[in-house]
Amino acid sequence: MTTTMQNNKVLMYKGVLAEFFQKKEGQFEYVVLSGCSSYFMTFDEASPHTGTHKDLFSNHPDRPKGAWDFLQIEGANIANILFDPSEPLVETTAGTEALDTALKTLQRELDRLHDEIPNT
């Protein structure tokens, strides 16, 4: 969450923490995010809610490999940070094939069990 606010909307970023620097007092001097998106949190009368995420860096096929995709946020612009230790989800061909195989196996087993149920 940044300190940028206008019309009850706060600018926020989501990404993978690539680097950070803290002052000896514990305050962030800056953070660097990679593969990030921006969005707004709107504070209305009911409760805060977030809007649609917009990728900051294009995934266009013509974009050169290794192109810069880092965002540096200065400490003075940081209102709050939430660190999520979760591994990013990555879709792979091997993972997709393994999932498809498991689903087909489960379907065959369901079909077999269904066929064993006596008709009444």
Short mmCIF file of N, CA and C in Angstrom, two decimals:
data_model
loop_
_atom_site.label_atom_id
_atom_site.label_comp_id
_atom_site.label_asym_id
_atom_site.label_seq_id
_atom_site.Cartn_x
_atom_site.Cartn_y
_atom_site.Cartn_z
N MET A 1 0.86 -1.17 0.00
CA MET A 1 0.00 0.00 0.00
C MET A 1 0.90 1.23 0.00
N THR A 2 0.58 2.15 -0.91
CA THR A 2 1.39 3.36 -0.98
C THR A 2 0.71 4.50 -0.22
N THR A 3 1.40 5.61 -0.16
CA THR A 3 0.83 6.81 0.46
C THR A 3 0.06 7.64 -0.57
N THR A 4 -0.02 7.17 -1.81
CA THR A 4 -0.73 7.90 -2.87
C THR A 4 -2.22 7.64 -2.74
N MET A 5 -2.97 8.70 -2.41
CA MET A 5 -4.41 8.57 -2.21
C MET A 5 -5.14 9.72 -2.89
N GLN A 6 -6.26 9.39 -3.55
CA GLN A 6 -7.08 10.41 -4.19
C GLN A 6 -8.50 9.87 -4.31
N ASN A 7 -9.48 10.69 -3.99
CA ASN A 7 -10.89 10.31 -4.09
C ASN A 7 -11.19 8.97 -3.40
N ASN A 8 -10.73 8.84 -2.18
CA ASN A 8 -10.94 7.63 -1.38
C ASN A 8 -10.34 6.37 -2.01
N LYS A 9 -9.34 6.52 -2.87
CA LYS A 9 -8.66 5.37 -3.47
C LYS A 9 -7.17 5.44 -3.14
N VAL A 10 -6.61 4.29 -2.74
CA VAL A 10 -5.19 4.20 -2.43
C VAL A 10 -4.52 3.33 -3.48
N LEU A 11 -3.40 3.81 -4.03
CA LEU A 11 -2.64 3.04 -5.02
C LEU A 11 -1.89 1.93 -4.31
N MET A 12 -2.02 0.71 -4.88
CA MET A 12 -1.34 -0.45 -4.30
C MET A 12 -0.61 -1.20 -5.40
N TYR A 13 0.40 -1.95 -4.99
CA TYR A 13 1.17 -2.80 -5.91
C TYR A 13 1.24 -4.20 -5.35
N LYS A 14 1.27 -5.17 -6.26
CA LYS A 14 1.46 -6.57 -5.88
C LYS A 14 2.56 -7.12 -6.76
N GLY A 15 3.52 -7.82 -6.16
CA GLY A 15 4.60 -8.41 -6.93
C GLY A 15 5.50 -9.25 -6.05
N VAL A 16 6.53 -9.77 -6.67
CA VAL A 16 7.51 -10.59 -5.96
C VAL A 16 8.61 -9.68 -5.44
N LEU A 17 8.90 -9.79 -4.17
CA LEU A 17 9.95 -8.98 -3.57
C LEU A 17 11.30 -9.38 -4.14
N ALA A 18 11.94 -8.45 -4.84
CA ALA A 18 13.24 -8.74 -5.47
C ALA A 18 14.39 -8.22 -4.61
N GLU A 19 14.14 -7.11 -3.93
CA GLU A 19 15.21 -6.49 -3.14
C GLU A 19 14.57 -5.47 -2.20
N PHE A 20 15.26 -5.19 -1.09
CA PHE A 20 14.82 -4.10 -0.21
C PHE A 20 16.03 -3.60 0.57
N PHE A 21 15.88 -2.41 1.11
CA PHE A 21 16.91 -1.85 1.97
C PHE A 21 16.21 -1.16 3.12
N GLN A 22 16.67 -1.45 4.33
CA GLN A 22 16.11 -0.82 5.51
C GLN A 22 17.16 0.05 6.18
N LYS A 23 16.69 1.15 6.73
CA LYS A 23 17.56 2.00 7.55
C LYS A 23 17.81 1.27 8.87
N LYS A 24 18.80 1.68 9.61
CA LYS A 24 19.10 0.98 10.87
C LYS A 24 17.96 1.13 11.88
N GLU A 25 17.10 2.13 11.69
CA GLU A 25 15.95 2.31 12.57
C GLU A 25 14.81 1.33 12.22
N GLY A 26 14.97 0.59 11.11
CA GLY A 26 13.96 -0.37 10.72
C GLY A 26 13.01 0.11 9.64
N GLN A 27 13.12 1.38 9.25
CA GLN A 27 12.25 1.90 8.20
C GLN A 27 12.78 1.47 6.84
N PHE A 28 11.86 1.27 5.89
CA PHE A 28 12.26 0.93 4.54
C PHE A 28 12.81 2.15 3.82
N GLU A 29 13.98 2.00 3.25
CA GLU A 29 14.54 3.03 2.37
C GLU A 29 13.90 2.88 0.99
N TYR A 30 13.79 1.61 0.56
CA TYR A 30 13.09 1.30 -0.70
C TYR A 30 12.81 -0.19 -0.75
N VAL A 31 11.87 -0.58 -1.62
CA VAL A 31 11.64 -1.98 -1.96
C VAL A 31 11.59 -2.07 -3.48
N VAL A 32 11.99 -3.22 -4.00
CA VAL A 32 11.95 -3.47 -5.44
C VAL A 32 11.08 -4.70 -5.66
N LEU A 33 10.08 -4.55 -6.53
CA LEU A 33 9.18 -5.65 -6.88
C LEU A 33 9.41 -6.04 -8.32
N SER A 34 9.25 -7.33 -8.61
CA SER A 34 9.32 -7.79 -9.99
C SER A 34 7.98 -8.42 -10.36
N GLY A 35 7.71 -8.44 -11.66
CA GLY A 35 6.47 -9.04 -12.15
C GLY A 35 5.25 -8.48 -11.47
N CYS A 36 5.17 -7.17 -11.34
CA CYS A 36 4.13 -6.60 -10.51
C CYS A 36 2.96 -6.01 -11.28
N SER A 37 1.90 -5.81 -10.51
CA SER A 37 0.69 -5.19 -11.03
C SER A 37 0.30 -4.07 -10.08
N SER A 38 -0.49 -3.14 -10.60
CA SER A 38 -1.01 -2.06 -9.77
C SER A 38 -2.52 -2.18 -9.69
N TYR A 39 -3.07 -1.67 -8.63
CA TYR A 39 -4.52 -1.66 -8.45
C TYR A 39 -4.84 -0.64 -7.36
N PHE A 40 -6.12 -0.38 -7.19
CA PHE A 40 -6.54 0.58 -6.18
C PHE A 40 -7.40 -0.09 -5.13
N MET A 41 -7.24 0.35 -3.89
CA MET A 41 -8.15 -0.03 -2.83
C MET A 41 -9.05 1.17 -2.60
N THR A 42 -10.36 0.93 -2.68
CA THR A 42 -11.34 1.99 -2.51
C THR A 42 -11.93 1.90 -1.11
N PHE A 43 -11.94 3.01 -0.42
CA PHE A 43 -12.53 3.09 0.91
C PHE A 43 -13.88 3.76 0.77
N ASP A 44 -14.95 2.97 0.91
CA ASP A 44 -16.28 3.55 0.85
C ASP A 44 -16.97 3.35 2.19
N GLU A 45 -18.24 3.64 2.24
CA GLU A 45 -18.96 3.57 3.51
C GLU A 45 -19.10 2.14 4.04
N ALA A 46 -19.23 1.16 3.16
CA ALA A 46 -19.43 -0.22 3.61
C ALA A 46 -18.13 -0.81 4.14
N SER A 47 -17.18 -1.06 3.25
CA SER A 47 -15.88 -1.61 3.64
C SER A 47 -14.91 -1.43 2.48
N PRO A 48 -13.62 -1.44 2.77
CA PRO A 48 -12.64 -1.29 1.67
C PRO A 48 -12.72 -2.47 0.71
N HIS A 49 -12.49 -2.19 -0.58
CA HIS A 49 -12.42 -3.27 -1.57
C HIS A 49 -11.39 -2.88 -2.64
N THR A 50 -10.83 -3.91 -3.26
CA THR A 50 -9.80 -3.67 -4.26
C THR A 50 -10.37 -3.81 -5.67
N GLY A 51 -9.74 -3.10 -6.58
CA GLY A 51 -10.16 -3.13 -7.97
C GLY A 51 -9.36 -4.12 -8.79
N THR A 52 -9.47 -4.00 -10.09
CA THR A 52 -8.82 -4.89 -11.03
C THR A 52 -7.31 -4.63 -11.07
N HIS A 53 -6.54 -5.70 -11.10
CA HIS A 53 -5.08 -5.60 -11.20
C HIS A 53 -4.69 -5.32 -12.64
N LYS A 54 -3.75 -4.40 -12.81
CA LYS A 54 -3.25 -4.07 -14.14
C LYS A 54 -1.75 -4.38 -14.17
N ASP A 55 -1.34 -5.31 -15.07
CA ASP A 55 0.08 -5.65 -15.17
C ASP A 55 0.87 -4.42 -15.59
N LEU A 56 1.98 -4.19 -14.90
CA LEU A 56 2.81 -3.03 -15.23
C LEU A 56 3.76 -3.31 -16.38
N PHE A 57 4.10 -4.57 -16.56
CA PHE A 57 5.07 -4.93 -17.60
C PHE A 57 4.43 -5.90 -18.57
N SER A 58 4.50 -5.58 -19.81
CA SER A 58 3.83 -6.36 -20.85
C SER A 58 4.42 -7.75 -20.97
N ASN A 59 3.54 -8.71 -21.22
CA ASN A 59 3.97 -10.08 -21.52
C ASN A 59 3.90 -10.32 -23.01
N HIS A 60 3.98 -9.27 -23.79
CA HIS A 60 3.87 -9.36 -25.24
C HIS A 60 5.00 -10.23 -25.79
N PRO A 61 4.70 -11.11 -26.77
CA PRO A 61 5.74 -12.01 -27.30
C PRO A 61 6.91 -11.29 -27.96
N ASP A 62 6.70 -10.05 -28.41
CA ASP A 62 7.79 -9.29 -29.05
C ASP A 62 8.72 -8.62 -28.04
N ARG A 63 8.34 -8.69 -26.77
CA ARG A 63 9.18 -8.07 -25.74
C ARG A 63 10.47 -8.86 -25.60
N PRO A 64 11.61 -8.19 -25.62
CA PRO A 64 12.89 -8.92 -25.53
C PRO A 64 13.01 -9.70 -24.23
N LYS A 65 13.62 -10.89 -24.32
CA LYS A 65 13.87 -11.69 -23.12
C LYS A 65 14.79 -10.92 -22.19
N GLY A 66 14.52 -11.02 -20.90
CA GLY A 66 15.35 -10.35 -19.92
C GLY A 66 15.10 -8.85 -19.84
N ALA A 67 14.03 -8.39 -20.47
CA ALA A 67 13.71 -6.96 -20.41
C ALA A 67 13.43 -6.57 -18.96
N TRP A 68 13.69 -5.34 -18.67
CA TRP A 68 13.53 -4.81 -17.33
C TRP A 68 12.08 -4.96 -16.88
N ASP A 69 11.87 -5.52 -15.70
CA ASP A 69 10.50 -5.64 -15.18
C ASP A 69 10.49 -5.43 -13.66
N PHE A 70 11.23 -4.45 -13.21
CA PHE A 70 11.31 -4.16 -11.79
C PHE A 70 10.71 -2.79 -11.49
N LEU A 71 10.07 -2.70 -10.34
CA LEU A 71 9.51 -1.43 -9.87
C LEU A 71 10.15 -1.13 -8.52
N GLN A 72 10.74 0.04 -8.39
CA GLN A 72 11.32 0.47 -7.12
C GLN A 72 10.37 1.46 -6.48
N ILE A 73 10.03 1.21 -5.23
CA ILE A 73 9.15 2.10 -4.48
C ILE A 73 9.97 2.68 -3.34
N GLU A 74 10.05 3.99 -3.31
CA GLU A 74 10.81 4.67 -2.26
C GLU A 74 10.09 4.56 -0.92
N GLY A 75 10.85 4.50 0.15
CA GLY A 75 10.30 4.34 1.49
C GLY A 75 9.27 5.39 1.86
N ALA A 76 9.47 6.62 1.42
CA ALA A 76 8.53 7.69 1.74
C ALA A 76 7.16 7.45 1.11
N ASN A 77 7.09 6.59 0.09
CA ASN A 77 5.82 6.30 -0.59
C ASN A 77 5.17 5.01 -0.09
N ILE A 78 5.75 4.39 0.92
CA ILE A 78 5.22 3.12 1.44
C ILE A 78 4.41 3.39 2.70
N ALA A 79 3.13 3.03 2.66
CA ALA A 79 2.28 3.17 3.84
C ALA A 79 2.25 1.86 4.63
N ASN A 80 2.24 0.73 3.92
CA ASN A 80 2.14 -0.57 4.56
C ASN A 80 2.60 -1.64 3.58
N ILE A 81 3.17 -2.72 4.11
CA ILE A 81 3.61 -3.83 3.27
C ILE A 81 3.12 -5.14 3.89
N LEU A 82 2.61 -6.02 3.04
CA LEU A 82 2.24 -7.36 3.46
C LEU A 82 3.13 -8.33 2.72
N PHE A 83 3.90 -9.13 3.46
CA PHE A 83 4.76 -10.14 2.85
C PHE A 83 4.06 -11.48 2.90
N ASP A 84 3.92 -12.11 1.76
CA ASP A 84 3.30 -13.43 1.66
C ASP A 84 4.39 -14.40 1.25
N PRO A 85 4.73 -15.38 2.11
CA PRO A 85 5.84 -16.29 1.79
C PRO A 85 5.48 -17.38 0.78
N SER A 86 4.27 -17.34 0.24
CA SER A 86 3.86 -18.38 -0.71
C SER A 86 4.72 -18.37 -1.95
N GLU A 87 4.96 -19.57 -2.46
CA GLU A 87 5.67 -19.70 -3.73
C GLU A 87 4.73 -19.27 -4.84
N PRO A 88 5.23 -18.58 -5.85
CA PRO A 88 4.36 -18.22 -6.96
C PRO A 88 3.91 -19.47 -7.72
N LEU A 89 2.68 -19.46 -8.20
CA LEU A 89 2.18 -20.59 -8.97
C LEU A 89 2.66 -20.47 -10.40
N VAL A 90 3.23 -21.55 -10.88
CA VAL A 90 3.76 -21.56 -12.25
C VAL A 90 3.15 -22.73 -12.99
N GLU A 91 2.53 -22.45 -14.13
CA GLU A 91 1.94 -23.51 -14.93
C GLU A 91 3.01 -24.09 -15.84
N THR A 92 3.13 -25.42 -15.80
CA THR A 92 4.10 -26.09 -16.67
C THR A 92 3.40 -27.18 -17.47
N THR A 93 3.99 -27.57 -18.56
CA THR A 93 3.43 -28.65 -19.38
C THR A 93 3.38 -29.94 -18.58
N ALA A 94 4.45 -30.25 -17.86
CA ALA A 94 4.49 -31.47 -17.06
C ALA A 94 3.40 -31.46 -15.99
N GLY A 95 3.19 -30.33 -15.35
CA GLY A 95 2.16 -30.23 -14.33
C GLY A 95 0.76 -30.39 -14.91
N THR A 96 0.54 -29.77 -16.08
CA THR A 96 -0.76 -29.90 -16.75
C THR A 96 -1.02 -31.33 -17.15
N GLU A 97 0.00 -32.01 -17.69
CA GLU A 97 -0.16 -33.41 -18.08
C GLU A 97 -0.43 -34.29 -16.87
N ALA A 98 0.26 -34.06 -15.77
CA ALA A 98 0.04 -34.84 -14.55
C ALA A 98 -1.37 -34.64 -14.02
N LEU A 99 -1.85 -33.41 -14.06
CA LEU A 99 -3.21 -33.12 -13.61
C LEU A 99 -4.23 -33.80 -14.52
N ASP A 100 -4.04 -33.71 -15.83
CA ASP A 100 -4.95 -34.37 -16.77
C ASP A 100 -4.99 -35.88 -16.53
N THR A 101 -3.83 -36.49 -16.31
CA THR A 101 -3.75 -37.94 -16.06
C THR A 101 -4.50 -38.29 -14.78
N ALA A 102 -4.29 -37.51 -13.73
CA ALA A 102 -4.97 -37.78 -12.46
C ALA A 102 -6.48 -37.64 -12.60
N LEU A 103 -6.94 -36.62 -13.33
CA LEU A 103 -8.37 -36.43 -13.53
C LEU A 103 -8.98 -37.58 -14.33
N LYS A 104 -8.28 -38.06 -15.35
CA LYS A 104 -8.77 -39.19 -16.15
C LYS A 104 -8.85 -40.45 -15.30
N THR A 105 -7.86 -40.67 -14.44
CA THR A 105 -7.86 -41.83 -13.55
C THR A 105 -9.05 -41.76 -12.60
N LEU A 106 -9.29 -40.58 -12.04
CA LEU A 106 -10.43 -40.41 -11.13
C LEU A 106 -11.75 -40.63 -11.86
N GLN A 107 -11.86 -40.13 -13.08
CA GLN A 107 -13.08 -40.30 -13.85
C GLN A 107 -13.35 -41.77 -14.14
N ARG A 108 -12.30 -42.52 -14.50
CA ARG A 108 -12.46 -43.96 -14.75
C ARG A 108 -12.94 -44.68 -13.49
N GLU A 109 -12.38 -44.31 -12.35
CA GLU A 109 -12.77 -44.93 -11.08
C GLU A 109 -14.23 -44.58 -10.75
N LEU A 110 -14.62 -43.34 -10.97
CA LEU A 110 -16.02 -42.95 -10.74
C LEU A 110 -16.96 -43.72 -11.66
N ASP A 111 -16.57 -43.85 -12.92
CA ASP A 111 -17.39 -44.61 -13.87
C ASP A 111 -17.53 -46.06 -13.43
N ARG A 112 -16.43 -46.66 -12.96
CA ARG A 112 -16.45 -48.05 -12.50
C ARG A 112 -17.37 -48.20 -11.30
N LEU A 113 -17.26 -47.29 -10.34
CA LEU A 113 -18.11 -47.35 -9.16
C LEU A 113 -19.57 -47.14 -9.52
N HIS A 114 -19.83 -46.25 -10.45
CA HIS A 114 -21.19 -45.99 -10.89
C HIS A 114 -21.79 -47.25 -11.53
N ASP A 115 -20.99 -47.93 -12.33
CA ASP A 115 -21.47 -49.16 -12.99
C ASP A 115 -21.76 -50.27 -12.01
N GLU A 116 -21.13 -50.27 -10.84
CA GLU A 116 -21.34 -51.29 -9.83
C GLU A 116 -22.60 -51.06 -8.99
N ILE A 117 -23.16 -49.89 -9.08
CA ILE A 117 -24.37 -49.60 -8.29
C ILE A 117 -25.55 -50.32 -8.93
N PRO A 118 -26.26 -51.14 -8.17
CA PRO A 118 -27.38 -51.87 -8.76
C PRO A 118 -28.51 -50.91 -9.11
N ASN A 119 -29.18 -51.19 -10.23
CA ASN A 119 -30.33 -50.40 -10.64
C ASN A 119 -31.53 -50.84 -9.81
N THR A 120 -32.29 -49.89 -9.32
CA THR A 120 -33.47 -50.24 -8.52
C THR A 120 -34.73 -49.71 -9.15
#
